[in-house]
Amino acid sequence: MSFFRTSMQYILKYLEEVGEMSAFAGRFFRELFRRPFESRELLRQCYNMGNKSLLLVGVTGFIIGLVFTLQSRPKMLDLGASAWIPSMVSISIVREIGPIITALICAGRIGSGIGAELGSMRVTEQIDAMEVSGTNPFKYLVVTRILATTLMIPLLVVMSDAIALFGSFLVENTKGDVSFRYFFDEVFLSLDFVDLIPSTLKTFFFGFAIGLVGCYRGYYCKHGTAGVGVAANTAVVETSMLLFVLDFIAVMVTDIFY
Amino acid sequence: MEKSVARNIRLGLFVITGTALLVAAVYFVGQKQSMFGNSSQLYAVFHDINGLRPGNNIRYSGINVGSVKEISMVSDTIIVVRFGVKNDILPHIRKNAHAIITTDGLVGNMIVNILPGSSSGLAVKAGDTIMSFARVRTDEMLTTLSVTNENAALLTAELLKITREISSGKGVIGSMIKDTTITTDLKETIHHLRHTTEASHATLTKLNRLITSLDKNNNIVGTLRDTTLPVTIRQTLANLERSSKQLVKVMDNVNGLIGNADSTITNIRKGEGAINFLSNDPVLVTKIDHTVSSLDSALMKINDAGVKLNENLEALKHNWFFKGYFKKLEKEQEKKAGKN
Amino acid sequence: MNKKSVTEGRRAVITIRGLKKFFGKNHVLNGFDMDLYEGETLVIMGKSGSGKSVMIKCLIGLETHDEGTINIMGRNMENVTEDELNEIRTEVGFLFQGSALYDSMTVRENLEFPLRRHVEKMGHFSDATPLVLEALESVGLAHAIDLMPEELSGGMKRRVALARTLILRPKIILYDEPTTGLDPITSKEIVLLMKSVQQKYKTSSIIITHDVDCARFISDRMILLVDGINYAEGTFAELDASTDPKVQAFFKS
């Protein structure tokens, strides 16, 4: 009986949080179009999230391209299909690996950052201070951050894809004597708009999810400094799960249309 | 302030790089699919497209010249494939080129392969429909693995098509007028018929001479004229005669038929009762068919008769009654040869 | 009786009647009444957890109260729009217990932040430095204009926070435990500063504290908050002289 009750409580709590988060997202869209726009803060956040994540995302992308090609190369050679490596690598990177890995890394870097920053602002009453000075902390803190992640993640993904393909090319070039021209001819020959467009569109949702969950967890952070850690942690965990769910939905939707 | 300006410049650089990469990717993918630049639309009609999808490549003489744009089902057996072909390639594709759906490599993507037509043909224009063939399957490819086989497959397909059309008696005016197969067939048959008739005529003459010589010589054979053996010969002769008569009848029939067909075609040429012809046409073809088959059976009979005759003659040779006669004949011939 | 003499002829800028606030079954505020008159400094004292901070947060709209009415400068807080609330908030400054400086911004940016977001009240500035400097000078920290909050001491943070509150020229300032967590000397400095600001800007103030020295020095009038109600009211001298044991508990420690 008590087990039933606790699980009921968990479910209710979960539903409550889903509802709150939806309301939070709704508020984001309402505030998004209301003046004044915090454009300077938006640029600052874009810079922090975009430029400052580029190194991390780039290195990861490069290594993934490299390792992915190195790992699949022997098997493809066995099959006598080494000519297919460029097209195989490009499709898997552009469709899936690039977006999801970049988004996960950004969930770790940006999502936790937002969660911790807003969380500590909440517990040190900075958000309250903004509110009592008659300014709109939601607009200044949340709208700019969610917008920044939504805009920057797709760009990071594109760059990560490009760098990963370059890493893959390096392996092909050194091990298989494949020219730059041939490699990228193969890549673009095998790529289709079906690969490119949906996977780019879904990264906007990934970015939105990262910003939304991070901001939500930070903005409603409770229980002092310990709560800040919890907020950052929950933000990463929930974002990662949400990313996979979104990815799954994206794949299904893509399948319907193509 | 200085700091934020430098920051914004770097952010701008970041955004521009990312966007440029995305645009470049879209451009290159689009270019590979001939989405941008100058391409013209062509059409091909298939019964089965074997999983061809929009975006698959079009290949002409081994060059990628475009991609499939649209696949639409017009009826349960007709699928229209619309595809773009680069404008600079277009003048090289003839109207008598053939489109065929094959796989790229052994297990690769589906592609539309345009096989060049003869160089005498006119170049296609945008919006033209190219003739098509059913796709050669991968497993067939695997067993043959050569271009020759592809050609052979095409030939077979063509033959199959013609044969099917003839046998199903599809009333296409064009096929009747243009297609010389049936007439050639008929001519051939008549030729064979003549040949056979001549052959049987010769046999008959020989036989007559033999019988006459048998009559002249008052030997043992002559006395046996009314026994069973000659009866068989007579019967055979009668048979042959009957066959010949039948043959003549058949010949007449065929002649009449050709005359009929001729006059019908003349009628069409004159523009008289085209619809009338169309409605009559299947009957006509059936008639021809029928005649051909009866001709066949007649020929078979003649052949049978010939074989029987041969057998009879052979039997005569071996019969001890006639042994002497045949030997004498041989000796006389040898003497003649010696004298000469 | 004496209350009348202090407040006579003055206009109330804040009126609270029957304020109640529950956290579950815990009745933090249980019918609290209060008036703040123009130009006076009202000190509200109470033990920790007596609901002082909750009361002041209800006042500014950071917490929602469950029952009662709050009226600030003639406007009822229960039915204001968001824009009206933000307008009221420019008139009512709030100094947080922990200063609550925006630690990702410099002192200048901290002060400019509210300034640039109230164009309709403060006007538009191409350069806000004079106003920022004026506010910082009134708290004696003009030299710290380009420092980050982390480079400031606790007392300096309070002062910067006060300057940030002052920059919007509020008519009322609410202080939430202004001296808590500071050493006695710094506390004294802050209290003196509050007094000088009070005189310079002619503000009305509510000060939440449990610092008796602070209350003695600065208060025009005091309210003792006990058990969620305004238990006793009067000047410092009056309450100090009271024989009520609950009142005495505050002063004889």
XYZ file of C-alpha atoms in Angstrom, chain B:
340
model
C 32.821 48.253 -24.716
C 36.009 47.286 -26.591
C 35.695 43.790 -25.227
C 32.114 43.357 -26.351
C 32.910 44.597 -29.855
C 35.713 42.066 -30.250
C 33.384 39.424 -28.871
C 30.657 40.291 -31.321
C 33.106 40.162 -34.202
C 34.171 36.681 -33.206
C 30.558 35.649 -32.753
C 29.809 37.008 -36.202
C 32.676 34.998 -37.629
C 31.348 31.896 -35.914
C 27.820 32.385 -37.203
C 28.979 33.139 -40.727
C 31.260 30.087 -40.805
C 28.496 27.815 -39.598
C 25.924 29.207 -41.977
C 28.365 29.098 -44.870
C 29.099 25.435 -44.172
C 25.414 24.636 -44.110
C 24.748 26.577 -47.291
C 27.722 24.910 -48.969
C 26.451 21.491 -47.954
C 22.992 22.274 -49.301
C 24.534 23.617 -52.487
C 26.762 20.611 -53.106
C 24.062 18.105 -52.346
C 21.733 20.054 -54.597
C 24.307 20.226 -57.348
C 24.833 16.489 -57.235
C 21.125 16.088 -57.643
C 21.061 18.593 -60.506
C 18.626 20.657 -58.544
C 20.328 23.879 -59.414
C 21.804 24.860 -62.739
C 20.399 24.038 -66.118
C 18.587 20.788 -66.441
C 15.682 19.674 -68.580
C 12.915 17.292 -67.747
C 12.500 13.984 -69.525
C 10.036 11.187 -68.933
C 10.136 7.425 -69.096
C 7.328 4.956 -68.583
C 7.883 1.703 -66.702
C 5.794 -1.167 -65.495
C 7.983 -1.839 -62.516
C 10.494 0.593 -61.102
C 12.151 -1.822 -58.653
C 12.291 0.584 -55.752
C 13.614 3.566 -57.684
C 13.282 6.709 -55.607
C 13.352 10.424 -56.300
C 16.956 11.553 -56.109
C 18.407 8.420 -57.695
C 20.917 9.082 -60.388
C 20.409 9.093 -64.122
C 23.307 7.649 -66.049
C 23.941 8.045 -69.751
C 26.859 6.153 -71.278
C 28.283 5.859 -67.781
C 28.085 9.565 -66.960
C 25.873 10.857 -64.194
C 23.699 13.315 -66.012
C 20.876 14.017 -63.577
C 18.508 12.589 -61.053
C 14.994 11.265 -60.682
C 12.599 14.060 -59.766
C 9.235 12.467 -59.482
C 7.600 9.079 -59.711
C 3.896 8.940 -60.377
C 1.592 6.030 -60.950
C -0.686 6.676 -63.885
C -2.485 3.350 -63.913
C -1.987 -0.060 -62.370
C 0.737 -0.960 -64.831
C 2.062 2.408 -65.935
C 4.507 4.336 -63.807
C 5.794 7.601 -65.165
C 9.249 8.613 -63.997
C 10.192 12.263 -64.438
C 13.863 13.072 -64.318
C 16.153 16.004 -64.927
C 19.053 15.783 -67.340
C 21.792 18.356 -67.686
C 21.219 20.607 -70.645
C 24.676 20.091 -72.086
C 24.064 16.350 -72.225
C 20.615 16.635 -73.779
C 21.744 17.037 -77.443
C 23.618 13.741 -77.179
C 20.617 11.698 -76.190
C 18.723 10.375 -79.202
C 15.028 9.855 -79.393
C 15.624 6.152 -79.927
C 17.558 5.819 -76.675
C 16.234 3.384 -74.084
C 15.832 3.889 -70.374
C 16.376 0.940 -68.109
C 16.354 0.659 -64.342
C 19.406 -1.138 -63.006
C 21.448 -1.240 -59.873
C 24.605 0.756 -59.456
C 27.142 -1.999 -58.968
C 25.993 -5.301 -57.586
C 24.050 -4.162 -54.564
C 24.123 -0.406 -54.907
C 21.435 2.174 -55.394
C 18.908 1.939 -58.159
C 19.777 4.059 -61.146
C 18.098 4.854 -64.431
C 20.503 3.889 -67.169
C 19.876 5.499 -70.530
C 21.261 3.325 -73.291
C 22.253 5.316 -76.359
C 20.160 4.741 -79.466
C 21.501 4.618 -82.973
C 23.320 7.740 -84.041
C 20.833 8.394 -86.798
C 18.083 9.358 -84.381
C 17.018 12.884 -83.585
C 18.131 14.469 -80.317
C 15.537 14.517 -77.531
C 13.875 17.734 -76.465
C 12.860 18.730 -72.976
C 9.612 17.023 -72.031
C 10.130 14.021 -74.325
C 9.430 10.513 -73.210
C 12.215 7.993 -73.653
C 11.448 4.381 -74.455
C 11.997 1.993 -71.610
C 12.709 -1.610 -70.881
C 12.068 -3.700 -67.854
C 14.977 -3.810 -65.559
C 17.533 -6.587 -65.712
C 17.608 -8.118 -62.283
C 20.665 -8.241 -60.111
C 20.776 -12.007 -59.949
C 20.710 -12.207 -63.709
C 23.476 -9.670 -63.764
C 25.393 -11.812 -61.355
C 25.142 -14.875 -63.582
C 26.039 -13.093 -66.755
C 28.080 -10.146 -65.558
C 28.582 -8.665 -68.960
C 27.262 -6.014 -71.237
C 26.588 -8.586 -73.897
C 24.153 -10.211 -71.608
C 22.410 -6.956 -71.098
C 22.101 -6.652 -74.842
C 20.898 -10.216 -75.093
C 18.344 -9.535 -72.424
C 17.183 -6.513 -74.349
C 16.930 -8.556 -77.524
C 14.977 -11.244 -75.777
C 12.683 -8.645 -74.365
C 12.145 -7.213 -77.828
C 11.487 -10.603 -79.344
C 9.192 -11.479 -76.500
C 7.276 -8.315 -77.060
C 6.847 -9.001 -80.778
C 5.895 -12.598 -80.276
C 3.440 -11.679 -77.577
C 1.880 -9.100 -79.811
C 1.578 -11.512 -82.683
C 0.193 -14.351 -80.636
C -2.270 -12.211 -78.730
C -3.323 -10.732 -82.064
C -3.368 -7.210 -80.742
C -5.002 -5.132 -83.421
C -2.440 -2.468 -83.836
C -2.583 -1.100 -87.354
C 1.013 -0.045 -87.196
C 2.234 -3.514 -86.289
C 0.266 -5.007 -89.182
C 1.605 -2.530 -91.675
C 5.118 -2.040 -90.396
C 5.805 -5.408 -88.926
C 7.062 -7.630 -91.709
C 7.402 -10.678 -89.504
C 4.060 -12.189 -90.329
C 4.450 -11.743 -94.050
C 7.978 -13.047 -93.928
C 6.697 -16.020 -92.002
C 4.035 -16.591 -94.578
C 6.476 -16.246 -97.437
C 8.825 -18.648 -95.794
C 6.076 -21.128 -95.281
C 4.994 -20.862 -98.895
C 8.567 -21.330 -99.979
C 8.870 -24.448 -97.882
C 5.595 -25.621 -99.262
C 6.833 -25.221 -102.793
C 9.975 -27.029 -101.976
C 8.126 -29.912 -100.471
C 5.752 -30.043 -103.385
C 8.625 -30.186 -105.825
C 10.258 -32.885 -103.807
C 7.106 -34.963 -103.672
C 6.595 -34.380 -107.379
C 10.032 -35.757 -108.095
C 9.334 -38.756 -105.919
C 6.089 -39.344 -107.714
C 7.824 -39.259 -111.111
C 10.440 -41.710 -109.901
C 7.799 -43.984 -108.554
C 5.880 -43.853 -111.804
C 8.994 -44.758 -113.739
C 9.618 -47.650 -111.439
C 6.124 -48.941 -111.800
C 6.280 -48.543 -115.571
C 9.504 -50.492 -115.701
C 7.965 -53.136 -113.565
C 5.114 -53.302 -116.059
C 7.392 -53.555 -119.074
C 9.552 -56.323 -117.752
C 7.780 -59.592 -117.979
C 9.636 -61.148 -115.194
C 8.779 -62.651 -111.944
C 7.922 -59.296 -110.544
C 5.455 -58.648 -113.281
C 3.536 -61.783 -112.405
C 3.319 -60.682 -108.850
C 1.722 -57.367 -109.752
C -1.585 -58.191 -108.212
C -0.269 -59.311 -104.868
C -0.294 -57.381 -101.629
C 2.861 -55.412 -102.058
C 1.861 -53.359 -105.054
C -1.427 -52.697 -103.334
C 0.464 -50.896 -100.642
C 2.315 -48.967 -103.232
C -0.868 -48.006 -104.909
C -2.337 -46.927 -101.645
C 0.676 -44.809 -100.978
C 0.366 -43.257 -104.357
C -3.259 -42.474 -103.760
C -2.351 -40.939 -100.467
C 0.266 -38.829 -102.106
C -2.142 -37.731 -104.744
C -4.657 -36.741 -102.109
C -2.028 -34.860 -100.185
C -1.014 -32.987 -103.268
C -4.589 -32.041 -103.936
C -4.963 -30.847 -100.374
C -1.734 -28.945 -100.738
C -3.001 -27.216 -103.803
C -6.136 -26.285 -101.906
C -4.087 -24.883 -99.073
C -1.979 -22.942 -101.490
C -5.110 -21.484 -102.976
C -6.331 -20.600 -99.529
C -3.100 -18.863 -98.667
C -3.109 -17.007 -101.917
C -6.662 -15.893 -101.325
C -5.810 -14.842 -97.846
C -2.868 -12.779 -98.923
C -5.026 -11.241 -101.566
C -7.616 -10.522 -98.907
C -5.054 -8.955 -96.605
C -3.662 -7.004 -99.498
C -7.001 -5.636 -100.417
C -7.731 -4.803 -96.786
C -4.491 -2.937 -96.480
C -5.228 -1.217 -99.750
C -8.569 -0.287 -98.264
C -6.857 1.195 -95.244
C -4.439 3.026 -97.447
C -7.341 4.359 -99.390
C -8.784 5.488 -96.068
C -11.810 3.279 -96.415
C -13.388 1.907 -93.257
C -10.441 1.975 -90.898
C -12.731 1.158 -88.016
C -14.221 -1.614 -90.045
C -10.767 -3.020 -90.533
C -9.979 -2.730 -86.873
C -13.041 -4.693 -85.917
C -12.288 -7.244 -88.628
C -8.618 -7.314 -87.999
C -8.454 -9.813 -85.118
C -10.543 -12.198 -87.167
C -8.179 -11.757 -90.039
C -5.177 -12.512 -87.924
C -6.898 -15.525 -86.430
C -7.609 -16.629 -89.930
C -3.995 -16.313 -90.874
C -3.024 -18.164 -87.787
C -5.465 -20.892 -88.540
C -4.217 -21.182 -92.085
C -0.675 -21.328 -91.012
C -1.454 -24.093 -88.562
C -3.430 -26.059 -91.159
C -0.558 -25.547 -93.570
C 1.719 -26.886 -90.939
C -0.396 -29.943 -90.424
C -0.615 -30.468 -94.198
C 3.146 -30.278 -94.453
C 3.425 -32.755 -91.649
C 1.148 -35.120 -93.506
C 3.187 -34.744 -96.698
C 6.300 -35.376 -94.774
C 4.745 -38.442 -93.206
C 3.747 -39.648 -96.630
C 7.243 -39.118 -97.958
C 8.757 -40.987 -95.077
C 6.349 -43.871 -95.590
C 7.200 -43.983 -99.285
C 10.850 -44.085 -98.551
C 10.243 -46.871 -96.133
C 8.254 -48.759 -98.731
C 10.970 -48.340 -101.317
C 13.585 -49.485 -98.856
C 11.441 -52.479 -98.020
C 11.150 -53.256 -101.739
C 14.935 -53.142 -102.053
C 15.413 -55.579 -99.295
C 12.673 -57.918 -100.406
C 14.217 -61.081 -102.036
C 11.593 -60.957 -104.771
C 13.117 -57.808 -106.121
C 16.720 -58.520 -105.204
C 17.640 -59.691 -108.645
C 15.906 -56.828 -110.361
C 17.720 -54.247 -108.338
C 21.035 -56.000 -108.794
C 20.424 -56.141 -112.545
C 19.651 -52.479 -112.543
C 22.884 -51.815 -110.754
C 24.858 -53.975 -113.184
C 23.283 -52.250 -116.168
C 24.150 -48.919 -114.687
C 27.726 -50.112 -114.106
C 27.893 -51.317 -117.733
C 26.667 -47.975 -118.943
C 29.227 -46.300 -116.786
C 31.930 -48.624 -118.131
C 30.894 -47.913 -121.746
C 30.964 -44.224 -121.127
